[in-house]
Short mmCIF file of C-alpha atoms in Angstrom, two decimals:
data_model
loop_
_atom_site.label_atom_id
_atom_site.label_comp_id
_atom_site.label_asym_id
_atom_site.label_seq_id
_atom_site.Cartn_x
_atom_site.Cartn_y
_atom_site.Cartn_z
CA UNK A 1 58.03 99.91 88.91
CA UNK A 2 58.84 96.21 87.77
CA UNK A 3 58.82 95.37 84.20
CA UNK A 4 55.91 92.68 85.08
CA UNK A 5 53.79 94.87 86.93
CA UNK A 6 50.71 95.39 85.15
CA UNK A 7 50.82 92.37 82.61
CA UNK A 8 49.90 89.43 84.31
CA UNK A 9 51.36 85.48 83.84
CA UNK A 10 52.80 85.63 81.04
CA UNK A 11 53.95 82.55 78.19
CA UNK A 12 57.16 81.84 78.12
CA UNK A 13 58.39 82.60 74.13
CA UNK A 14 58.95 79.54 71.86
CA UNK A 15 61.86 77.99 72.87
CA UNK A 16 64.60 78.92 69.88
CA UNK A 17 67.71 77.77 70.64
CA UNK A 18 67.52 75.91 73.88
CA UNK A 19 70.42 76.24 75.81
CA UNK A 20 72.60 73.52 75.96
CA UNK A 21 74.64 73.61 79.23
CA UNK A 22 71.77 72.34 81.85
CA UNK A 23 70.90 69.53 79.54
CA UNK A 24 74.75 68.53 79.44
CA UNK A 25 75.29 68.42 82.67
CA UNK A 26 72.12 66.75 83.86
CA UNK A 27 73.62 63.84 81.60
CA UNK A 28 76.79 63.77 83.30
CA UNK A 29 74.33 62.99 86.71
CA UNK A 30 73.03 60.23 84.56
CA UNK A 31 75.85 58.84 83.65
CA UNK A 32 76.77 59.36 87.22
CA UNK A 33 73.89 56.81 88.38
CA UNK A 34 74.25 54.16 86.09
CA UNK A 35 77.98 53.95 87.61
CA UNK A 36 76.63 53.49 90.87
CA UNK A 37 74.46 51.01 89.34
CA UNK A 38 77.27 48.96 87.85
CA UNK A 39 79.62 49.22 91.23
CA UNK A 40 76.58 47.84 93.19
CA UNK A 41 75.99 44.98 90.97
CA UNK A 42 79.96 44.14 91.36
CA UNK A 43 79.39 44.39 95.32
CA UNK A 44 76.30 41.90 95.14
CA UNK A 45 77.97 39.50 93.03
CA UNK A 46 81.06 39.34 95.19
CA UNK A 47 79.41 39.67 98.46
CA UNK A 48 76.15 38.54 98.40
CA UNK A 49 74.98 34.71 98.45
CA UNK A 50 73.77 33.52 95.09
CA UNK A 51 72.44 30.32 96.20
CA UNK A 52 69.10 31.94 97.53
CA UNK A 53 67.46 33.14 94.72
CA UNK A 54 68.61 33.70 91.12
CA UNK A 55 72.38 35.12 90.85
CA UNK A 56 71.18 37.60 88.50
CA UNK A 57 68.01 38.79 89.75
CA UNK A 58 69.55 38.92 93.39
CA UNK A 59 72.71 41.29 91.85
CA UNK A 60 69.90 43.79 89.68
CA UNK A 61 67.49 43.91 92.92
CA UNK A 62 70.71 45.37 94.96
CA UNK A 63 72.09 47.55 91.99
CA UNK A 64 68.37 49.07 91.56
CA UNK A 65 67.90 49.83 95.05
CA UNK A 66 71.19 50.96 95.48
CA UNK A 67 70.71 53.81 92.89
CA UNK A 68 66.84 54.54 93.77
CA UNK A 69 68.12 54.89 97.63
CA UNK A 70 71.01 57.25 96.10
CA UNK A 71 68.42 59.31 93.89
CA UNK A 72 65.81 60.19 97.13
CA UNK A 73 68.94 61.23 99.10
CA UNK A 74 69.15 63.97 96.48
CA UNK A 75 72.98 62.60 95.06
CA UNK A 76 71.85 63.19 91.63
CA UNK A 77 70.10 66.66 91.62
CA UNK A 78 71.71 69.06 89.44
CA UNK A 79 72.67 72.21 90.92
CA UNK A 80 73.38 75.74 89.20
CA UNK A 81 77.04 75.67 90.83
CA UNK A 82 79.05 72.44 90.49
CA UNK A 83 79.30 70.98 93.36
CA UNK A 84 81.45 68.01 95.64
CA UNK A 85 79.66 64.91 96.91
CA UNK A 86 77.98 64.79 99.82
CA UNK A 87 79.72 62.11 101.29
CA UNK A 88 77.47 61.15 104.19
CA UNK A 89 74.05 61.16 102.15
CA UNK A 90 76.18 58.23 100.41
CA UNK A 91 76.64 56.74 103.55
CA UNK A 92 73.03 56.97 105.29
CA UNK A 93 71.74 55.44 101.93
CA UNK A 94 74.28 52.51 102.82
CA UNK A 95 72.95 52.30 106.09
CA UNK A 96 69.23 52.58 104.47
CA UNK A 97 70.72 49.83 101.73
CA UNK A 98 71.39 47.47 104.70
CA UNK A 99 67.94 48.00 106.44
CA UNK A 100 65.80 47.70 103.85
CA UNK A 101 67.32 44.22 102.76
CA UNK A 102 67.12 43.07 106.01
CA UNK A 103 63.50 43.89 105.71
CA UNK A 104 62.92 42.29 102.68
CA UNK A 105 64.92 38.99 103.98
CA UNK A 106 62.21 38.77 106.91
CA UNK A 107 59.31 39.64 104.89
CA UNK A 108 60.57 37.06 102.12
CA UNK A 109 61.59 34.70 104.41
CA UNK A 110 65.19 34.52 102.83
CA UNK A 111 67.80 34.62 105.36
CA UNK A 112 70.79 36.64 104.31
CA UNK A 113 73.69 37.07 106.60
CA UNK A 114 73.88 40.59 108.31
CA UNK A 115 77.91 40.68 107.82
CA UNK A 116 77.31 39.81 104.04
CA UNK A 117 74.45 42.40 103.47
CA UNK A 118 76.86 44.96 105.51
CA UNK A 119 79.70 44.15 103.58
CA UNK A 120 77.95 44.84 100.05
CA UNK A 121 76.47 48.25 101.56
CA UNK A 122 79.90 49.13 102.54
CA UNK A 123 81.56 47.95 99.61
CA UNK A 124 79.01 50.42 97.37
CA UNK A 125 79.26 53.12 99.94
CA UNK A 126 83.04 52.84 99.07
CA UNK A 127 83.12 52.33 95.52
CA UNK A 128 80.82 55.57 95.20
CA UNK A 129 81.98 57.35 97.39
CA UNK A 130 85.31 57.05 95.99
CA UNK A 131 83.82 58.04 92.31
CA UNK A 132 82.47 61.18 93.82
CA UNK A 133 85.61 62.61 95.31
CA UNK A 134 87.72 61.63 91.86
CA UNK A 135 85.04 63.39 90.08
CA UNK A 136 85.26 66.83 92.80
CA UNK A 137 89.18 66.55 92.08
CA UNK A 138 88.43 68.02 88.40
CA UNK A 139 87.80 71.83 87.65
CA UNK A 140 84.76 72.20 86.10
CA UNK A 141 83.83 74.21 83.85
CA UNK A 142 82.74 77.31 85.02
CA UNK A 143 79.07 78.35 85.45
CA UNK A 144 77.71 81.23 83.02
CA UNK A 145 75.33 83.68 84.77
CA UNK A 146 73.59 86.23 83.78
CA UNK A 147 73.12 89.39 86.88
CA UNK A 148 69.71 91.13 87.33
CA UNK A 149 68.97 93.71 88.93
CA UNK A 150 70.45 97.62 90.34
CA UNK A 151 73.39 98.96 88.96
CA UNK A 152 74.50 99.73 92.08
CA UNK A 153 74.09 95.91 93.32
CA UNK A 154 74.75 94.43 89.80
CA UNK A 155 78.27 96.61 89.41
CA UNK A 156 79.39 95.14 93.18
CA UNK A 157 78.62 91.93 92.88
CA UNK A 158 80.50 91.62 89.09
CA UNK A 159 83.32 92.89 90.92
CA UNK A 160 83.16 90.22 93.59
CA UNK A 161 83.04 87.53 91.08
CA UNK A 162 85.64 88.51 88.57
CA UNK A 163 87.95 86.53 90.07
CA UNK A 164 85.94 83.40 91.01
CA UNK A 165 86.95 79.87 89.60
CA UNK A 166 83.29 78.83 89.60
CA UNK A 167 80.69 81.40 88.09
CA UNK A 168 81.73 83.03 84.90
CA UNK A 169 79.35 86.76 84.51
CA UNK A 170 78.19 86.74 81.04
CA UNK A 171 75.75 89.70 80.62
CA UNK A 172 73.88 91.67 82.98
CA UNK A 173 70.22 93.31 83.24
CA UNK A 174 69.32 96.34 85.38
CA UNK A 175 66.53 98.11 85.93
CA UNK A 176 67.44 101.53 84.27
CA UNK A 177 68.39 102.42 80.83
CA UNK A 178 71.50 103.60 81.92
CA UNK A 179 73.51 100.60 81.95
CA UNK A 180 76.40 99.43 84.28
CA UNK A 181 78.95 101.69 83.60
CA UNK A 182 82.27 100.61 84.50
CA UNK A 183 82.26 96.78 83.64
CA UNK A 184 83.09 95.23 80.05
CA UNK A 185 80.10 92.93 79.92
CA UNK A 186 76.93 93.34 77.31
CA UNK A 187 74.15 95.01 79.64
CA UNK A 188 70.38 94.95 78.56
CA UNK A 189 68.12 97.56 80.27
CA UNK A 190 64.78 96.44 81.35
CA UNK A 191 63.90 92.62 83.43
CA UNK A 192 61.94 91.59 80.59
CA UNK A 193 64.80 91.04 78.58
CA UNK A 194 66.39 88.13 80.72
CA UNK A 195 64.98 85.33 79.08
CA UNK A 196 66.39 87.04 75.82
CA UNK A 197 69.94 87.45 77.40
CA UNK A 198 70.07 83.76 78.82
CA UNK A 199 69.84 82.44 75.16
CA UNK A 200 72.18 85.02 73.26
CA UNK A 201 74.65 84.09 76.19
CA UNK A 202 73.95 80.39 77.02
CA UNK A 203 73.52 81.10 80.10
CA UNK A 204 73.07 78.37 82.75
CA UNK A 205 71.73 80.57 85.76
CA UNK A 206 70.39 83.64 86.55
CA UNK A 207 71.65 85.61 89.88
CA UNK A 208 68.87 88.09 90.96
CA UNK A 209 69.27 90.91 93.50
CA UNK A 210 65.94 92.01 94.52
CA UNK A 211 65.08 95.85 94.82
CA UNK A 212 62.74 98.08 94.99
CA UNK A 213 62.38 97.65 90.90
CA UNK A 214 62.51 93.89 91.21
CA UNK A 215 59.57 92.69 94.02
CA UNK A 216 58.61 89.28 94.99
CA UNK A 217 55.86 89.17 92.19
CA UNK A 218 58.27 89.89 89.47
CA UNK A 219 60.67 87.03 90.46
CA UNK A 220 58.11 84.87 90.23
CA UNK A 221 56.93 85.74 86.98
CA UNK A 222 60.56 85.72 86.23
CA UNK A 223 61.06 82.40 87.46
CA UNK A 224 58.38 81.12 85.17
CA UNK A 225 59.87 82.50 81.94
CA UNK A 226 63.50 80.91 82.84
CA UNK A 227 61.60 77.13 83.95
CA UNK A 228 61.08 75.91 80.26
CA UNK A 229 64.13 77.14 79.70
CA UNK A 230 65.87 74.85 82.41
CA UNK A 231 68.28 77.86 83.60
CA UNK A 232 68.42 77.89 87.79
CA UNK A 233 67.14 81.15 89.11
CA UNK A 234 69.05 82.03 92.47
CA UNK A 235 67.68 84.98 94.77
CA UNK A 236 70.78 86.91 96.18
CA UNK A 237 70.07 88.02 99.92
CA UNK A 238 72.69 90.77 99.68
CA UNK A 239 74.74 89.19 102.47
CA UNK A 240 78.94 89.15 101.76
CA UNK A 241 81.40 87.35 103.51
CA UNK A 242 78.44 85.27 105.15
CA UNK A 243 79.24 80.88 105.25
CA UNK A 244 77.07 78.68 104.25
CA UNK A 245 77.16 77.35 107.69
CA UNK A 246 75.46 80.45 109.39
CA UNK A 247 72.84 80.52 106.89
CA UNK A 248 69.50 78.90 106.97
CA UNK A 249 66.18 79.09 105.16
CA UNK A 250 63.22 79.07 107.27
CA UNK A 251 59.38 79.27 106.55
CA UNK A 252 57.59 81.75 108.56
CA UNK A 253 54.36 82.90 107.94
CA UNK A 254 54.05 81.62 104.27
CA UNK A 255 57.51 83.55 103.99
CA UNK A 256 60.70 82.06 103.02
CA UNK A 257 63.18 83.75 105.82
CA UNK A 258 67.06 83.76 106.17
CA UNK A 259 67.82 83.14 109.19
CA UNK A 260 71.54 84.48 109.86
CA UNK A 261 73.09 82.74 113.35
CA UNK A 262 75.62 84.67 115.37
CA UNK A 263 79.05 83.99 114.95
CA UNK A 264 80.62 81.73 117.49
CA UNK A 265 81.96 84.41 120.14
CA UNK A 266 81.95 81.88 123.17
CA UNK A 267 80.67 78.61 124.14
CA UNK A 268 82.26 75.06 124.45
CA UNK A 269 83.80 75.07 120.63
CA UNK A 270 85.49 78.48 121.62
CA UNK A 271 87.03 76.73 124.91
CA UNK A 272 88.07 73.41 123.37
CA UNK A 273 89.80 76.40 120.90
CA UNK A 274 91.60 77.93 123.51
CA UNK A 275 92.88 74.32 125.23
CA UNK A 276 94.10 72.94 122.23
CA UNK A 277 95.98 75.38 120.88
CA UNK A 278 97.06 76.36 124.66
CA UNK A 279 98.55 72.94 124.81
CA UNK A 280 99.69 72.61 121.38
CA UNK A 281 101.88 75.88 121.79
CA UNK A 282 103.46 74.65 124.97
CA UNK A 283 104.37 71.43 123.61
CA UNK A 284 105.53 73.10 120.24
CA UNK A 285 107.52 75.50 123.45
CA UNK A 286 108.94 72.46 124.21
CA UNK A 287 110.05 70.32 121.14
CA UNK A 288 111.47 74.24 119.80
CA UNK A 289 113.67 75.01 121.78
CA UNK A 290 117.24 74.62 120.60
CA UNK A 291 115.97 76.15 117.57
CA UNK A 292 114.83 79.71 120.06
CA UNK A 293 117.78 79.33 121.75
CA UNK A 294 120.20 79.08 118.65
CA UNK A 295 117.66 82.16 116.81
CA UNK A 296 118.39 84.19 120.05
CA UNK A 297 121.86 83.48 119.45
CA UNK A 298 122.09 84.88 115.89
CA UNK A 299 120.06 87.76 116.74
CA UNK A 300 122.70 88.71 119.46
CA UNK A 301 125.76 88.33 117.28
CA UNK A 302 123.92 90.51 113.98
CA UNK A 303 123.30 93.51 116.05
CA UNK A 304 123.87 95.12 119.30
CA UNK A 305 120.74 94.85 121.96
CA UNK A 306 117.99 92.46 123.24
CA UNK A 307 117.30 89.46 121.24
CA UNK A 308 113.10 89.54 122.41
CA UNK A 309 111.29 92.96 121.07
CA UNK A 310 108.57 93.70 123.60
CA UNK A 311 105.36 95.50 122.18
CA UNK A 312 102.06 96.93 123.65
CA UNK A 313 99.79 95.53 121.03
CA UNK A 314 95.73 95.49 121.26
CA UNK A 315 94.09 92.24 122.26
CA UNK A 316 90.62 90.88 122.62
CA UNK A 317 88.16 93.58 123.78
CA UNK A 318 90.64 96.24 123.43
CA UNK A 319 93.07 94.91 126.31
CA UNK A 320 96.54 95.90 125.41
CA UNK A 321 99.13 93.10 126.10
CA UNK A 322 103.13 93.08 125.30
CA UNK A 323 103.90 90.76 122.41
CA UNK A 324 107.11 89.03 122.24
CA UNK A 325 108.94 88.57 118.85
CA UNK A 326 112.68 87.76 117.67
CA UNK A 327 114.05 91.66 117.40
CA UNK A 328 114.54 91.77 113.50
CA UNK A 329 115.10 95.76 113.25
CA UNK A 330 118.12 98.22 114.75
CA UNK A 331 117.37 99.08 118.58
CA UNK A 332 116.34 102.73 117.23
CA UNK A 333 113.85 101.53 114.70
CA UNK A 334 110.83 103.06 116.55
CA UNK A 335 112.78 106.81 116.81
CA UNK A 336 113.29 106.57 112.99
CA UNK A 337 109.52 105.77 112.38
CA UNK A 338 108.41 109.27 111.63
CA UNK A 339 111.01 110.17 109.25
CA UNK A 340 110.32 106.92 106.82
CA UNK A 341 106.39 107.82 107.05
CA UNK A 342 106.79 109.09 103.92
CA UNK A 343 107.90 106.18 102.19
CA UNK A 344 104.72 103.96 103.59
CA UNK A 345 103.82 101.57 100.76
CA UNK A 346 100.29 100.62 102.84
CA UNK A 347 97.45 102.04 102.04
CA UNK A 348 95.80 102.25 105.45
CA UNK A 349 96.77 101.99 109.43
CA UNK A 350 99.42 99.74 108.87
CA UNK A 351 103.08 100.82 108.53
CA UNK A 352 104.62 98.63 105.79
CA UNK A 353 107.99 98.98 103.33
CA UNK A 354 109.54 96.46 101.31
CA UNK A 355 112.91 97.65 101.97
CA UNK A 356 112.57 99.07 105.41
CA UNK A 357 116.36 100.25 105.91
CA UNK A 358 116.01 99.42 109.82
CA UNK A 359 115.69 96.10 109.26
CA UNK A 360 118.87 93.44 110.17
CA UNK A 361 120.36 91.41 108.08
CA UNK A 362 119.37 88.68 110.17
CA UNK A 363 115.72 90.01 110.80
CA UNK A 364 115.27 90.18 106.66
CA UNK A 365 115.91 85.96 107.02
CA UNK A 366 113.91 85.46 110.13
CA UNK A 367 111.12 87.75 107.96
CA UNK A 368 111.19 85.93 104.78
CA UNK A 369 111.09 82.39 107.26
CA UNK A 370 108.30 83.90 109.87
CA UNK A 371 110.96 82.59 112.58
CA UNK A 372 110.88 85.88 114.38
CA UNK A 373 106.55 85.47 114.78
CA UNK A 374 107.91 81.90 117.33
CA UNK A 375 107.98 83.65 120.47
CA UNK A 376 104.57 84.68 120.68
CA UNK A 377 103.88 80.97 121.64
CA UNK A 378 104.31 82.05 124.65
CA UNK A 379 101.76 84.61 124.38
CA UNK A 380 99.09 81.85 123.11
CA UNK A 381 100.41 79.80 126.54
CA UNK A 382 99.53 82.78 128.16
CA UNK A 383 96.16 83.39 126.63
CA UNK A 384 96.91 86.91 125.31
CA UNK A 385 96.61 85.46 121.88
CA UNK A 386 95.51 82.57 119.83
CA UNK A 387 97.20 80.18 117.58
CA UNK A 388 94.62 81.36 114.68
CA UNK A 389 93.00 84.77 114.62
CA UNK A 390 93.26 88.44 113.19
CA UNK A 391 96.47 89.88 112.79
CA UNK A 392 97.11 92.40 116.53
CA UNK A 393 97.02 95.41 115.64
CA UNK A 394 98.93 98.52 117.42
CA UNK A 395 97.30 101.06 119.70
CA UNK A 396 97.74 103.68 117.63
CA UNK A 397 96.18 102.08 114.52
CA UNK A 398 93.38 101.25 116.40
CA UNK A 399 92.70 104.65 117.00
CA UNK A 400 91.90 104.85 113.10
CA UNK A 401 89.60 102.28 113.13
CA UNK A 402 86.27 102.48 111.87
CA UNK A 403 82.90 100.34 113.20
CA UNK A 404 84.27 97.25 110.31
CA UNK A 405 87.68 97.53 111.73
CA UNK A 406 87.19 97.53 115.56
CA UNK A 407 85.29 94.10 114.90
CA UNK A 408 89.02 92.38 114.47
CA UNK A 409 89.01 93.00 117.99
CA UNK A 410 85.79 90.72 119.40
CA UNK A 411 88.33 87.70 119.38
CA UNK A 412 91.43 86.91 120.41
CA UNK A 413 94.23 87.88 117.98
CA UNK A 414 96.11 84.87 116.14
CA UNK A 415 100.03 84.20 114.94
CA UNK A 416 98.30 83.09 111.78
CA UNK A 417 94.97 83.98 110.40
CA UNK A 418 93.32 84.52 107.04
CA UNK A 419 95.33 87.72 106.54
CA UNK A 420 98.68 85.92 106.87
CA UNK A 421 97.88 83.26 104.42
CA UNK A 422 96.09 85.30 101.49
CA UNK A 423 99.12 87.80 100.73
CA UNK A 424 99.69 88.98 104.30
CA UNK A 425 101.34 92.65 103.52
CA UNK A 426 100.96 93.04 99.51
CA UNK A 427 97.05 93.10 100.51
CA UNK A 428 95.39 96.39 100.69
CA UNK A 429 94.29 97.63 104.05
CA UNK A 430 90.64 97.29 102.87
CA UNK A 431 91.26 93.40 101.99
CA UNK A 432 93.07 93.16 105.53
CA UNK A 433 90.16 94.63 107.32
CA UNK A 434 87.70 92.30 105.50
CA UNK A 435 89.59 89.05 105.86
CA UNK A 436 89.71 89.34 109.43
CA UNK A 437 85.84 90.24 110.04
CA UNK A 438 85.40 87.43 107.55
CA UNK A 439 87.56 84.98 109.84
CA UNK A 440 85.15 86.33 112.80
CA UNK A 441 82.58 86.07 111.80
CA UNK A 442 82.71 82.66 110.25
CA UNK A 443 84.83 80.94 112.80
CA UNK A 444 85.13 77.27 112.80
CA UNK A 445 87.58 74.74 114.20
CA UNK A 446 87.44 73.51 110.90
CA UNK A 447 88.00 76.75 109.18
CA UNK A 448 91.48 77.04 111.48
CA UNK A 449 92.69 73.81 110.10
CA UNK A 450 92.66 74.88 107.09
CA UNK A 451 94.13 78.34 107.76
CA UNK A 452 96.90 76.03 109.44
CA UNK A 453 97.54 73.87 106.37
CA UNK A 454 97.78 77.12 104.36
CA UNK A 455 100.38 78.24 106.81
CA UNK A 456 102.99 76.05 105.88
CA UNK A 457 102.11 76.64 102.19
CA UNK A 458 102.32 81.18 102.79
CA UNK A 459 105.41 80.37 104.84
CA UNK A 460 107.57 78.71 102.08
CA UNK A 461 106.24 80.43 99.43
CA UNK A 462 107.55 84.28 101.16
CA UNK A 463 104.75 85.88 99.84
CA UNK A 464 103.99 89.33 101.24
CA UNK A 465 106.68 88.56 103.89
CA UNK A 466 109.11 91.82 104.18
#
């Protein structure tokens, strides 16, 4: 039964102590639009005729509208989690800027050249634009919050933000009287003490889990006590590992709905996938070539046997393919397996050891440098595999595999992925298995640029690379 229950709407308590944090940072948006107000007026007075009207009055008209056109595309609200500018609300209120002068010329009757009245717009959209992303290039501070609601939930999510560079946990509240055993953070037992908890902690938002104890009418009543406070009152919907992308509020029914979109399994942004990076790895084929040639080379001279190692790994769907990767172990490594199983330093399907004695002396090089992953271009040419994409797993692993784990296997596997760029084999298996259902699930062409860029950066670095 909810703390609110059977009280009613209640008063907020006299404010004692009102926290400071909101308040600071909705100056810092102030500050933010008087800026914008300043870079305008430069743009009208260097851009804009002054021979029309009044010089001044002409330059405070544009700076006004500039920041009121800024303000109703929502640049200035403040949110409970710092966040970057929105770049292209900046530049529809240019392209609103430019409009609504032109109406004003015709209504006025003043003629004022379109290139002029385009140039200050742009010259604005630039100039804050440009303070935006040198203000996103600074940490900020990180965001105190205050968690409310089951142990159960309350104890997870803790754990999922421990680490975060944004939200800092301060205290929690849970229903019981029990506490949240486990976790070195003051706990308060009981939702009526959150407003309480917000001002011993300063707290700037409040993260609510709703269950059974905590109903839609008590996070209401809830959100009333933390308004006169000023401290931002987010709902969590329980979902991990979900992007912002696939998530959208809807209104149904005087309901306010998540609606959750499938991840992108097929469709045109999964082919142009597959033909870029089908032509980028034949090209790459290509313009690499000396260097295969001259890494088959060493691999022949280090040890006796085959410079390719062929193996049946598990594909899209389940389809088993034959990988192809510079041979970097002894020719009897796979005969040896069973008597190192012992030493396995993973904890889960995979086989891993840091100083795996069937490993070459040229293969612990081609390792540390990822050289020996080059051949599978060719498997990417051949469209057993994609540039970006799980890690492949082998047959027999996937024979371990629970429902999380098989999901690895709805897309094509990659030569570099999330996995490969996050720690690659110091993670444990649990981390592996959840990178790669997040990198599923959450697809995007964008997201594999950016697992591309962090390539080169895993790469040089060696890290989990043995």
């Amino acid at each position: 039964m909810s703390a609110y229950a059977d009280q009613g709407p209640r008063v907020a308590p006299p404010l004692v102590g009102r926290v400071a944090g909101p308040v600071q940072r909705r100056t810092r948006w102030y500050w933010m639009a008087a800026t914008d107000g300043v870079v305008a007026m430069v743009a009208a007075i260097v851009w804009l005729p002054f021979d029309l009207v009044p010089g001044p009055a002409l330059a405070v008209a544009f700076s006004v509208a500039w920041v009121v056109l800024l303000g109703l595309a929502r640049t200035y609200d403040p949110g409970p989690v710092p966040r970057r500018a929105d770049l292209l609300r900046i530049c529809l209120s240019g392209v609103h800027l430019v409009a609504l002068g032109a109406l004003l010329s015709g209504v006025t009757g003043l003629v004022v050249p379109a290139d002029q009245l385009v140039r200050a717009a742009g010259a604005a959209c630039l100039a804050s634009g440009g303070l935006r992303l040198v203000s996103s290039l600074r940490r900020p501070p990180r965001t105190r919050v205050v968690l409310v609601g089951h142990r159960r939930q309350v104890r997870r999510l803790a754990a999922e933000l421990r680490e975060s560079t944004e939200v800092e946990v301060v205290a929690l509240c849970v229903a019981g009287p029990r506490g949240c055993a486990g976790l070195d953070l003051p706990t308060s037992p009981g939702f009526d003490s959150v407003p309480d908890l917000v001002r011993e902690h300063r707290a700037e938002c409040v993260v609510a889990l709703p269950c059974r104890h905590l109903d839609a009418t008590s996070l209401r009543r809830m959100g009333w006590l933390l308004e006169r406070d000023r401290v931002h009152l987010l709902i969590g919907p329980g979902l991990h590992d979900v992007d912002s992308g696939r998530a959208v509020l809807r209104r149904t029914g005087g309901l306010s709905l998540l609606h959750v979109r499938h991840a992108d399994l097929t469709g045109p942004r999964r082919a142009l996938k597959t033909l870029w990076e089908r032509a980028a790895c034949a090209l790459a084929l290509v313009v690499l070539a000396p260097l295969l040639l001259g890494l088959v080379a060493l691999v022949r001279l280090d040890s006796p046997g085959p410079a390719l190692f062929r193996q049946q790994r598990v594909g899209r769907d389940g389809r088993v393919f034959s990988i192809l990767k510079l041979r970097t172990m002894h020719v009897d490594a796979e005969a040896r397996l069973e008597e190192l199983r012992a030493h396995n330093e993973s904890d889960g399907a995979l086989f891993k050891m840091r100083h795996d004695p069937r490993v070459t002396r040229a293969g612990r090089w081609l390792r540390r440098l990822s050289l020996d992953e080059l051949p599978q271009l060719v498997n990417v040419v051949r469209g057993d595999m994609a540039l970006v994409g799980p890690r492949p797993p082998l047959p027999g692993e996937v024979t371990t595999y629970d429902e999380d784990a098989l999901r690895r296997l709805a897309v094509r596997p990659g030569i570099t992925g999330l996995w490969q760029v996050s720690g690659r084999s110091d993670l444990p298996w649990s981390m592996t298995v959840r990178l790669d259902s997040r990198y599923v699930d959450n697809w995007s062409l964008r997201l594999d640029a950016w697992i591309l860029a962090r390539t080169v950066r895993a790469v040089l670095s060696h890290d989990g690379a043995y």
